[in-house]
Amino acid sequence: MKILVTGGAGYIGSHCVLALLEQKNDVIVIDNLSTGHLETIETLKKYGNLKFYNLDLVKSKNLSIIFNENNIDAVIHFAAFSQVGESVKNPQKYYINNVVGTLNLLQAMLENNVKKIVFSSTAATYGEPEYIPIDENHSQKPINPYGQSKLMIEKIMDDYSNAYNLKSVRLRYFNVAGADSHTRIGEWHNPETHLIPNILKSKFKDGQIFKMFGDDYNTKDGTCVRDYIDIEDLVNAHILALEYLNNGGETNFFNLGTNNGNSVKEVFSTCERVLGEKIAVQIEARRAGDPASLVANNSKAKKYLNWTPKISLENSIKNAYEWEKVLQERI
């Protein structure tokens, strides 16, 4: 198949591109490199037939040409800004990039009769959890512009499915962790905002104290509980979602998580075990907008996509640490 991957130079997108290439698909990547890396694209080119376009979905007038030139069969759409705090401070950036960029992409798909898309959505569309674990029947009441932008796109995709028969699968991620198990690519954000890489980076920065936000939540040890899913398990769900659409599946949406929550303290302890040393830590006040617990009910994805996460949190952290060692040599 010829598959277009938007945001394919970023963390999750690049791992999906790698999996698609290893399955001998032809992959076309569009990325504006605002958060992705050209070095990642050069690495990916070693593993199959990849064509790269440095384009912005919001600004580009060439999307339809790219579809026409490459005879694309389906799309996997990752390209988005995804920092919750930034979205609160600058919502216009998020609504223009995430929503308008997606509308431009969908227009190009319709113009070229491409009727299958897998969309990178988020558990942030649910907002504050009303019950745990969260299933797909949970109400969607986002509490920040990032989550709102993703929910808007989901609603747009429903309308496009009904009006134009453009079928979509929306995958609502919980917390993603880990790196390629062969250390070819991995998480590479600047600045890094995710828990696990920030804990691991502490090893490489003498005297740095890791800040843990809040230890007075109503959870098993007072720290926030999150559902961590390995990047390779996550990517496998995208491959299965594409198969679902190729086999005639209807527009649908699925949670991607492990059905299991780990607290910040548990993640921290696991990182120390992987590193083989203690990390200096300082307890800070809670951050605004952090729910006490976010855990997925993933039974729907298991039923319809035949998907089951397999990689443990400890192995995710081990892979992330091996990648962090590679990254430290680059920067």
mmCIF file of C-alpha atoms in Angstrom:
data_model
loop_
_atom_site.group_PDB
_atom_site.id
_atom_site.type_symbol
_atom_site.label_atom_id
_atom_site.label_comp_id
_atom_site.label_asym_id
_atom_site.label_seq_id
_atom_site.Cartn_x
_atom_site.Cartn_y
_atom_site.Cartn_z
ATOM 1 C CA MET A 1 0.000 0.000 0.000
ATOM 2 C CA LYS A 2 0.919 3.645 -0.404
ATOM 3 C CA ILE A 3 0.264 5.366 2.908
ATOM 4 C CA LEU A 4 0.563 9.046 3.743
ATOM 5 C CA VAL A 5 1.749 9.745 7.287
ATOM 6 C CA THR A 6 1.448 13.331 8.497
ATOM 7 C CA GLY A 7 3.785 14.249 11.343
ATOM 8 C CA GLY A 8 5.987 11.293 10.433
ATOM 9 C CA ALA A 9 9.176 12.966 11.700
ATOM 10 C CA GLY A 10 7.813 13.208 15.253
ATOM 11 C CA TYR A 11 7.888 10.756 18.142
ATOM 12 C CA ILE A 12 4.816 8.605 17.516
ATOM 13 C CA GLY A 13 4.615 9.237 13.775
ATOM 14 C CA SER A 14 8.193 8.097 13.142
ATOM 15 C CA HIS A 15 7.658 4.807 14.970
ATOM 16 C CA CYS A 16 4.545 4.209 12.868
ATOM 17 C CA VAL A 17 6.484 4.979 9.669
ATOM 18 C CA LEU A 18 9.153 2.471 10.692
ATOM 19 C CA ALA A 19 6.545 -0.261 11.269
ATOM 20 C CA LEU A 20 4.870 0.471 7.911
ATOM 21 C CA LEU A 21 8.214 0.333 6.090
ATOM 22 C CA GLU A 22 9.083 -2.971 7.740
ATOM 23 C CA GLN A 23 5.806 -4.317 6.347
ATOM 24 C CA LYS A 24 7.006 -3.260 2.853
ATOM 25 C CA ASN A 25 4.521 -0.421 2.429
ATOM 26 C CA ASP A 26 5.460 2.682 0.461
ATOM 27 C CA VAL A 27 5.302 5.626 2.865
ATOM 28 C CA ILE A 28 4.904 9.310 2.051
ATOM 29 C CA VAL A 29 5.668 11.604 4.987
ATOM 30 C CA ILE A 30 4.512 15.202 5.372
ATOM 31 C CA ASP A 31 6.034 17.130 8.284
ATOM 32 C CA ASN A 32 6.846 20.806 8.816
ATOM 33 C CA LEU A 33 9.695 19.848 11.204
ATOM 34 C CA SER A 34 8.436 22.258 13.872
ATOM 35 C CA THR A 35 8.827 19.486 16.439
ATOM 36 C CA GLY A 36 10.066 16.585 14.290
ATOM 37 C CA HIS A 37 13.637 16.002 13.124
ATOM 38 C CA LEU A 38 15.152 15.630 9.673
ATOM 39 C CA GLU A 39 17.724 13.231 11.203
ATOM 40 C CA THR A 40 14.811 10.903 12.034
ATOM 41 C CA ILE A 41 13.649 10.949 8.410
ATOM 42 C CA GLU A 42 17.187 10.107 7.225
ATOM 43 C CA THR A 43 17.250 7.156 9.623
ATOM 44 C CA LEU A 44 13.851 5.916 8.438
ATOM 45 C CA LYS A 45 14.904 6.021 4.785
ATOM 46 C CA LYS A 46 17.312 3.142 5.511
ATOM 47 C CA TYR A 47 14.394 0.779 6.123
ATOM 48 C CA GLY A 48 12.226 1.072 3.026
ATOM 49 C CA ASN A 49 10.673 3.234 0.335
ATOM 50 C CA LEU A 50 10.030 6.607 1.959
ATOM 51 C CA LYS A 51 9.309 9.930 0.274
ATOM 52 C CA PHE A 52 9.466 13.084 2.414
ATOM 53 C CA TYR A 53 7.792 16.470 1.943
ATOM 54 C CA ASN A 54 8.688 19.362 4.243
ATOM 55 C CA LEU A 55 5.239 20.962 4.255
ATOM 56 C CA ASP A 56 2.827 22.659 6.636
ATOM 57 C CA LEU A 57 -0.745 21.342 6.380
ATOM 58 C CA VAL A 58 -2.099 24.798 7.209
ATOM 59 C CA LYS A 59 -0.086 26.786 4.678
ATOM 60 C CA SER A 60 0.536 24.361 1.827
ATOM 61 C CA LYS A 61 -1.386 24.641 -1.434
ATOM 62 C CA ASN A 62 0.292 21.484 -2.739
ATOM 63 C CA LEU A 63 -1.498 18.794 -0.748
ATOM 64 C CA SER A 64 -3.747 17.688 -3.587
ATOM 65 C CA ILE A 65 -0.732 17.500 -5.919
ATOM 66 C CA ILE A 66 1.065 15.214 -3.461
ATOM 67 C CA PHE A 67 -1.951 12.914 -3.330
ATOM 68 C CA ASN A 68 -2.207 12.871 -7.109
ATOM 69 C CA GLU A 69 1.501 12.232 -7.704
ATOM 70 C CA ASN A 70 1.742 9.389 -5.190
ATOM 71 C CA ASN A 71 -1.552 7.537 -5.739
ATOM 72 C CA ILE A 72 -2.130 7.331 -1.967
ATOM 73 C CA ASP A 73 -4.386 4.580 -0.586
ATOM 74 C CA ALA A 74 -4.857 5.729 3.017
ATOM 75 C CA VAL A 75 -3.748 8.316 5.555
ATOM 76 C CA ILE A 76 -2.480 8.122 9.142
ATOM 77 C CA HIS A 77 -2.704 11.595 10.654
ATOM 78 C CA PHE A 78 -0.376 12.533 13.542
ATOM 79 C CA ALA A 79 0.518 16.143 12.689
ATOM 80 C CA ALA A 80 -0.591 18.344 15.606
ATOM 81 C CA PHE A 81 0.594 20.535 18.432
ATOM 82 C CA SER A 82 0.062 18.653 21.681
ATOM 83 C CA GLN A 83 1.229 20.632 24.727
ATOM 84 C CA VAL A 84 -1.698 21.177 27.080
ATOM 85 C CA GLY A 85 -0.189 24.136 28.922
ATOM 86 C CA GLU A 86 0.789 25.919 25.731
ATOM 87 C CA SER A 87 -2.710 25.378 24.334
ATOM 88 C CA VAL A 88 -4.176 27.257 27.307
ATOM 89 C CA LYS A 89 -1.791 30.177 26.789
ATOM 90 C CA ASN A 90 -2.120 30.255 23.000
ATOM 91 C CA PRO A 91 -5.360 28.556 21.898
ATOM 92 C CA GLN A 92 -5.328 30.197 18.463
ATOM 93 C CA LYS A 93 -2.119 28.332 17.594
ATOM 94 C CA TYR A 94 -3.835 25.037 18.414
ATOM 95 C CA TYR A 95 -7.117 25.664 16.649
ATOM 96 C CA ILE A 96 -5.415 26.886 13.474
ATOM 97 C CA ASN A 97 -2.748 24.184 13.328
ATOM 98 C CA ASN A 98 -4.763 21.192 14.491
ATOM 99 C CA VAL A 99 -8.227 21.935 13.108
ATOM 100 C CA VAL A 100 -7.495 23.967 9.953
ATOM 101 C CA GLY A 101 -4.577 21.667 9.061
ATOM 102 C CA THR A 102 -6.875 18.653 9.317
ATOM 103 C CA LEU A 103 -9.584 20.324 7.220
ATOM 104 C CA ASN A 104 -7.009 20.976 4.471
ATOM 105 C CA LEU A 105 -5.905 17.341 4.656
ATOM 106 C CA LEU A 106 -9.471 16.040 4.433
ATOM 107 C CA GLN A 107 -10.174 18.328 1.464
ATOM 108 C CA ALA A 108 -7.181 16.889 -0.408
ATOM 109 C CA MET A 109 -8.369 13.367 0.434
ATOM 110 C CA LEU A 110 -11.827 14.071 -1.009
ATOM 111 C CA GLU A 111 -10.360 15.674 -4.137
ATOM 112 C CA ASN A 112 -8.351 12.502 -4.755
ATOM 113 C CA ASN A 113 -10.953 9.943 -3.638
ATOM 114 C CA VAL A 114 -8.966 8.719 -0.629
ATOM 115 C CA LYS A 115 -11.562 7.482 1.837
ATOM 116 C CA LYS A 116 -9.612 5.955 4.768
ATOM 117 C CA ILE A 117 -7.889 7.802 7.620
ATOM 118 C CA VAL A 118 -6.529 6.742 11.018
ATOM 119 C CA PHE A 119 -6.431 9.738 13.357
ATOM 120 C CA SER A 120 -4.219 10.348 16.377
ATOM 121 C CA SER A 121 -6.711 11.545 18.994
ATOM 122 C CA THR A 122 -6.316 11.725 22.758
ATOM 123 C CA ALA A 123 -7.802 10.850 26.129
ATOM 124 C CA ALA A 124 -7.795 14.625 26.698
ATOM 125 C CA THR A 125 -11.117 14.688 24.828
ATOM 126 C CA TYR A 126 -12.716 13.130 27.940
ATOM 127 C CA GLY A 127 -11.697 15.886 30.343
ATOM 128 C CA GLU A 128 -11.978 15.212 34.079
ATOM 129 C CA PRO A 129 -12.764 11.517 34.566
ATOM 130 C CA GLU A 130 -16.208 10.712 35.898
ATOM 131 C CA TYR A 131 -15.213 7.087 36.512
ATOM 132 C CA ILE A 132 -12.130 4.858 36.184
ATOM 133 C CA PRO A 133 -11.247 3.047 33.992
ATOM 134 C CA ILE A 134 -12.515 5.307 31.207
ATOM 135 C CA ASP A 135 -14.360 3.607 28.355
ATOM 136 C CA GLU A 136 -15.535 5.065 25.049
ATOM 137 C CA ASN A 137 -19.015 5.752 26.451
ATOM 138 C CA HIS A 138 -17.526 8.314 28.849
ATOM 139 C CA SER A 139 -18.680 11.858 28.100
ATOM 140 C CA GLN A 140 -16.281 14.057 26.146
ATOM 141 C CA LYS A 141 -15.808 17.366 27.970
ATOM 142 C CA PRO A 142 -12.261 18.610 27.311
ATOM 143 C CA ILE A 143 -10.842 21.076 29.834
ATOM 144 C CA ASN A 144 -8.175 22.653 27.583
ATOM 145 C CA PRO A 145 -7.886 23.904 23.974
ATOM 146 C CA TYR A 146 -5.676 20.959 22.970
ATOM 147 C CA GLY A 147 -8.387 18.467 23.926
ATOM 148 C CA GLN A 148 -11.048 20.716 22.371
ATOM 149 C CA SER A 149 -9.150 20.819 19.061
ATOM 150 C CA LYS A 150 -8.960 17.030 18.924
ATOM 151 C CA LEU A 151 -12.650 16.660 19.786
ATOM 152 C CA MET A 152 -13.567 19.152 17.047
ATOM 153 C CA ILE A 153 -11.658 17.001 14.569
ATOM 154 C CA GLU A 154 -13.451 13.853 15.747
ATOM 155 C CA LYS A 155 -16.815 15.562 15.170
ATOM 156 C CA ILE A 156 -15.697 16.779 11.736
ATOM 157 C CA MET A 157 -14.712 13.214 10.851
ATOM 158 C CA ASP A 158 -18.169 11.973 11.848
ATOM 159 C CA ASP A 159 -19.733 14.513 9.496
ATOM 160 C CA TYR A 160 -17.355 13.605 6.665
ATOM 161 C CA SER A 161 -18.112 9.929 7.179
ATOM 162 C CA ASN A 162 -21.865 10.559 6.925
ATOM 163 C CA ALA A 163 -21.702 13.005 4.018
ATOM 164 C CA TYR A 164 -18.773 11.741 1.918
ATOM 165 C CA ASN A 165 -18.254 8.141 3.077
ATOM 166 C CA LEU A 166 -14.751 9.096 4.278
ATOM 167 C CA LYS A 167 -14.124 6.412 6.910
ATOM 168 C CA SER A 168 -12.046 7.179 9.987
ATOM 169 C CA VAL A 169 -10.692 5.431 13.029
ATOM 170 C CA ARG A 170 -9.905 7.750 15.936
ATOM 171 C CA LEU A 171 -7.418 6.381 18.440
ATOM 172 C CA ARG A 172 -7.584 8.041 21.851
ATOM 173 C CA TYR A 173 -4.173 7.688 23.470
ATOM 174 C CA PHE A 174 -3.477 7.678 27.151
ATOM 175 C CA ASN A 175 0.238 8.098 28.145
ATOM 176 C CA VAL A 176 2.811 6.908 25.604
ATOM 177 C CA ALA A 177 6.243 5.676 26.691
ATOM 178 C CA GLY A 178 9.316 3.897 25.372
ATOM 179 C CA ALA A 179 11.327 3.829 22.163
ATOM 180 C CA ASP A 180 12.151 1.538 19.263
ATOM 181 C CA SER A 181 13.397 -1.730 20.786
ATOM 182 C CA HIS A 182 16.389 -1.690 18.403
ATOM 183 C CA THR A 183 17.358 1.866 19.431
ATOM 184 C CA ARG A 184 17.011 3.282 15.923
ATOM 185 C CA ILE A 185 14.594 6.071 16.875
ATOM 186 C CA GLY A 186 12.901 7.325 20.020
ATOM 187 C CA GLU A 187 11.414 10.249 21.911
ATOM 188 C CA TRP A 188 13.150 13.534 21.064
ATOM 189 C CA HIS A 189 11.339 16.637 22.260
ATOM 190 C CA ASN A 190 12.792 20.064 22.928
ATOM 191 C CA PRO A 191 11.834 20.968 25.555
ATOM 192 C CA GLU A 192 10.953 17.559 26.944
ATOM 193 C CA THR A 193 7.725 17.571 28.949
ATOM 194 C CA HIS A 194 7.056 13.857 29.455
ATOM 195 C CA LEU A 195 7.664 12.168 32.792
ATOM 196 C CA ILE A 196 9.806 9.161 31.901
ATOM 197 C CA PRO A 197 12.421 10.825 29.645
ATOM 198 C CA ASN A 198 12.734 13.667 32.149
ATOM 199 C CA ILE A 199 13.455 11.203 34.963
ATOM 200 C CA LEU A 200 16.013 9.403 32.771
ATOM 201 C CA LYS A 201 17.667 12.678 31.746
ATOM 202 C CA SER A 202 18.394 13.310 35.433
ATOM 203 C CA LYS A 203 21.149 10.684 35.217
ATOM 204 C CA PHE A 204 23.041 12.753 32.673
ATOM 205 C CA LYS A 205 22.774 16.100 34.479
ATOM 206 C CA ASP A 206 24.971 16.319 37.564
ATOM 207 C CA GLY A 207 23.208 17.795 40.540
ATOM 208 C CA GLN A 208 19.819 18.074 38.840
ATOM 209 C CA ILE A 209 16.929 17.363 41.170
ATOM 210 C CA PHE A 210 13.833 15.794 39.636
ATOM 211 C CA LYS A 211 10.655 17.669 40.551
ATOM 212 C CA MET A 212 7.594 15.584 41.415
ATOM 213 C CA PHE A 213 4.372 17.593 41.304
ATOM 214 C CA GLY A 214 1.909 16.726 44.059
ATOM 215 C CA ASP A 215 1.919 13.861 46.577
ATOM 216 C CA ASP A 216 -1.463 14.547 48.172
ATOM 217 C CA TYR A 217 -3.839 13.138 45.548
ATOM 218 C CA ASN A 218 -6.493 10.602 46.478
ATOM 219 C CA THR A 219 -4.524 7.717 44.964
ATOM 220 C CA LYS A 220 -2.667 4.651 46.267
ATOM 221 C CA ASP A 221 0.457 6.651 47.198
ATOM 222 C CA GLY A 222 -0.647 10.263 46.841
ATOM 223 C CA THR A 223 0.830 10.840 43.372
ATOM 224 C CA CYS A 224 -0.993 10.982 40.037
ATOM 225 C CA VAL A 225 -1.846 7.681 38.379
ATOM 226 C CA ARG A 226 -1.529 7.315 34.621
ATOM 227 C CA ASP A 227 -1.909 4.519 32.054
ATOM 228 C CA TYR A 228 1.412 4.083 30.223
ATOM 229 C CA ILE A 229 1.332 2.357 26.853
ATOM 230 C CA ASP A 230 4.504 1.374 25.004
ATOM 231 C CA ILE A 231 5.147 3.123 21.703
ATOM 232 C CA GLU A 232 5.476 -0.169 19.788
ATOM 233 C CA ASP A 233 2.166 -1.456 21.176
ATOM 234 C CA LEU A 234 0.593 1.893 20.256
ATOM 235 C CA VAL A 235 1.921 1.731 16.699
ATOM 236 C CA ASN A 236 0.633 -1.825 16.316
ATOM 237 C CA ALA A 237 -2.865 -0.485 17.049
ATOM 238 C CA HIS A 238 -2.521 1.942 14.117
ATOM 239 C CA ILE A 239 -1.546 -0.891 11.784
ATOM 240 C CA LEU A 240 -4.542 -2.917 12.976
ATOM 241 C CA ALA A 241 -6.831 0.122 12.591
ATOM 242 C CA LEU A 242 -5.706 0.447 8.982
ATOM 243 C CA GLU A 243 -6.445 -3.251 8.435
ATOM 244 C CA TYR A 244 -9.870 -2.713 10.022
ATOM 245 C CA LEU A 245 -10.662 0.025 7.488
ATOM 246 C CA ASN A 246 -9.234 -1.972 4.588
ATOM 247 C CA ASN A 247 -11.524 -4.846 5.558
ATOM 248 C CA GLY A 248 -14.601 -2.618 5.324
ATOM 249 C CA GLY A 249 -14.759 -1.406 8.924
ATOM 250 C CA GLU A 250 -17.051 1.513 9.654
ATOM 251 C CA THR A 251 -16.000 4.829 11.206
ATOM 252 C CA ASN A 252 -15.138 4.143 14.844
ATOM 253 C CA PHE A 253 -13.078 5.224 17.860
ATOM 254 C CA PHE A 254 -10.988 3.334 20.389
ATOM 255 C CA ASN A 255 -9.084 3.936 23.607
ATOM 256 C CA LEU A 256 -5.429 2.931 23.573
ATOM 257 C CA GLY A 257 -4.139 2.098 27.020
ATOM 258 C CA THR A 258 -3.212 -0.911 29.131
ATOM 259 C CA ASN A 259 -6.188 -1.014 31.528
ATOM 260 C CA ASN A 260 -3.590 -0.548 34.278
ATOM 261 C CA GLY A 261 -2.459 2.571 36.110
ATOM 262 C CA ASN A 262 0.962 3.402 37.544
ATOM 263 C CA SER A 263 1.585 6.242 39.946
ATOM 264 C CA VAL A 264 4.355 8.803 39.472
ATOM 265 C CA LYS A 265 6.191 7.260 42.443
ATOM 266 C CA GLU A 266 5.919 3.794 40.878
ATOM 267 C CA VAL A 267 7.278 5.084 37.564
ATOM 268 C CA PHE A 268 10.069 6.889 39.423
ATOM 269 C CA SER A 269 11.027 3.709 41.330
ATOM 270 C CA THR A 270 11.019 1.671 38.121
ATOM 271 C CA CYS A 271 13.309 4.231 36.466
ATOM 272 C CA GLU A 272 15.697 4.020 39.438
ATOM 273 C CA ARG A 273 15.703 0.236 39.125
ATOM 274 C CA VAL A 274 16.490 0.422 35.390
ATOM 275 C CA LEU A 275 19.229 3.017 35.955
ATOM 276 C CA GLY A 276 20.647 1.087 38.900
ATOM 277 C CA GLU A 277 20.941 4.207 41.023
ATOM 278 C CA LYS A 278 18.992 6.672 43.117
ATOM 279 C CA ILE A 279 17.739 9.935 41.651
ATOM 280 C CA ALA A 280 17.441 13.098 43.709
ATOM 281 C CA VAL A 281 13.792 14.141 43.952
ATOM 282 C CA GLN A 282 11.922 17.132 45.308
ATOM 283 C CA ILE A 283 8.180 17.216 45.972
ATOM 284 C CA GLU A 284 6.495 20.310 44.547
ATOM 285 C CA ALA A 285 2.919 21.591 44.720
ATOM 286 C CA ARG A 286 0.328 20.116 42.363
ATOM 287 C CA ARG A 287 0.157 21.473 38.835
ATOM 288 C CA ALA A 288 -3.156 23.023 37.815
ATOM 289 C CA GLY A 289 -5.360 20.744 35.734
ATOM 290 C CA ASP A 290 -3.736 17.397 36.601
ATOM 291 C CA PRO A 291 -6.474 14.808 37.278
ATOM 292 C CA ALA A 292 -5.665 12.351 40.059
ATOM 293 C CA SER A 293 -6.101 9.287 37.839
ATOM 294 C CA LEU A 294 -6.423 8.510 34.137
ATOM 295 C CA VAL A 295 -6.714 4.845 33.178
ATOM 296 C CA ALA A 296 -8.154 3.347 29.981
ATOM 297 C CA ASN A 297 -10.689 0.628 29.521
ATOM 298 C CA ASN A 298 -9.251 -0.927 26.337
ATOM 299 C CA SER A 299 -11.769 -3.752 25.827
ATOM 300 C CA LYS A 300 -13.296 -2.162 22.697
ATOM 301 C CA ALA A 301 -9.936 -2.070 20.884
ATOM 302 C CA LYS A 302 -9.346 -5.675 21.897
ATOM 303 C CA LYS A 303 -12.731 -6.689 20.485
ATOM 304 C CA TYR A 304 -12.762 -4.800 17.192
ATOM 305 C CA LEU A 305 -9.068 -4.465 16.356
ATOM 306 C CA ASN A 306 -7.855 -7.684 17.979
ATOM 307 C CA TRP A 307 -5.259 -5.547 19.746
ATOM 308 C CA THR A 308 -3.574 -6.336 23.040
ATOM 309 C CA PRO A 309 -0.668 -4.352 24.556
ATOM 310 C CA LYS A 310 2.230 -6.669 25.389
ATOM 311 C CA ILE A 311 5.237 -4.616 26.540
ATOM 312 C CA SER A 312 5.681 -3.985 30.263
ATOM 313 C CA LEU A 313 6.348 -0.561 31.744
ATOM 314 C CA GLU A 314 9.806 -1.706 32.853
ATOM 315 C CA ASN A 315 10.737 -2.796 29.324
ATOM 316 C CA SER A 316 9.379 0.493 27.966
ATOM 317 C CA ILE A 317 11.648 2.351 30.357
ATOM 318 C CA LYS A 318 14.622 0.148 29.436
ATOM 319 C CA ASN A 319 14.124 0.948 25.739
ATOM 320 C CA ALA A 320 13.687 4.639 26.558
ATOM 321 C CA TYR A 321 16.944 4.606 28.545
ATOM 322 C CA GLU A 322 18.889 2.924 25.723
ATOM 323 C CA TRP A 323 17.565 5.597 23.356
ATOM 324 C CA GLU A 324 18.398 8.371 25.830
ATOM 325 C CA LYS A 325 22.022 7.214 25.826
ATOM 326 C CA VAL A 326 22.078 7.520 22.019
ATOM 327 C CA LEU A 327 20.422 10.937 22.187
ATOM 328 C CA GLN A 328 22.905 12.245 24.744
ATOM 329 C CA GLU A 329 25.710 11.587 22.240
ATOM 330 C CA ARG A 330 23.895 13.671 19.580
ATOM 331 C CA ILE A 331 23.131 16.759 21.606
#
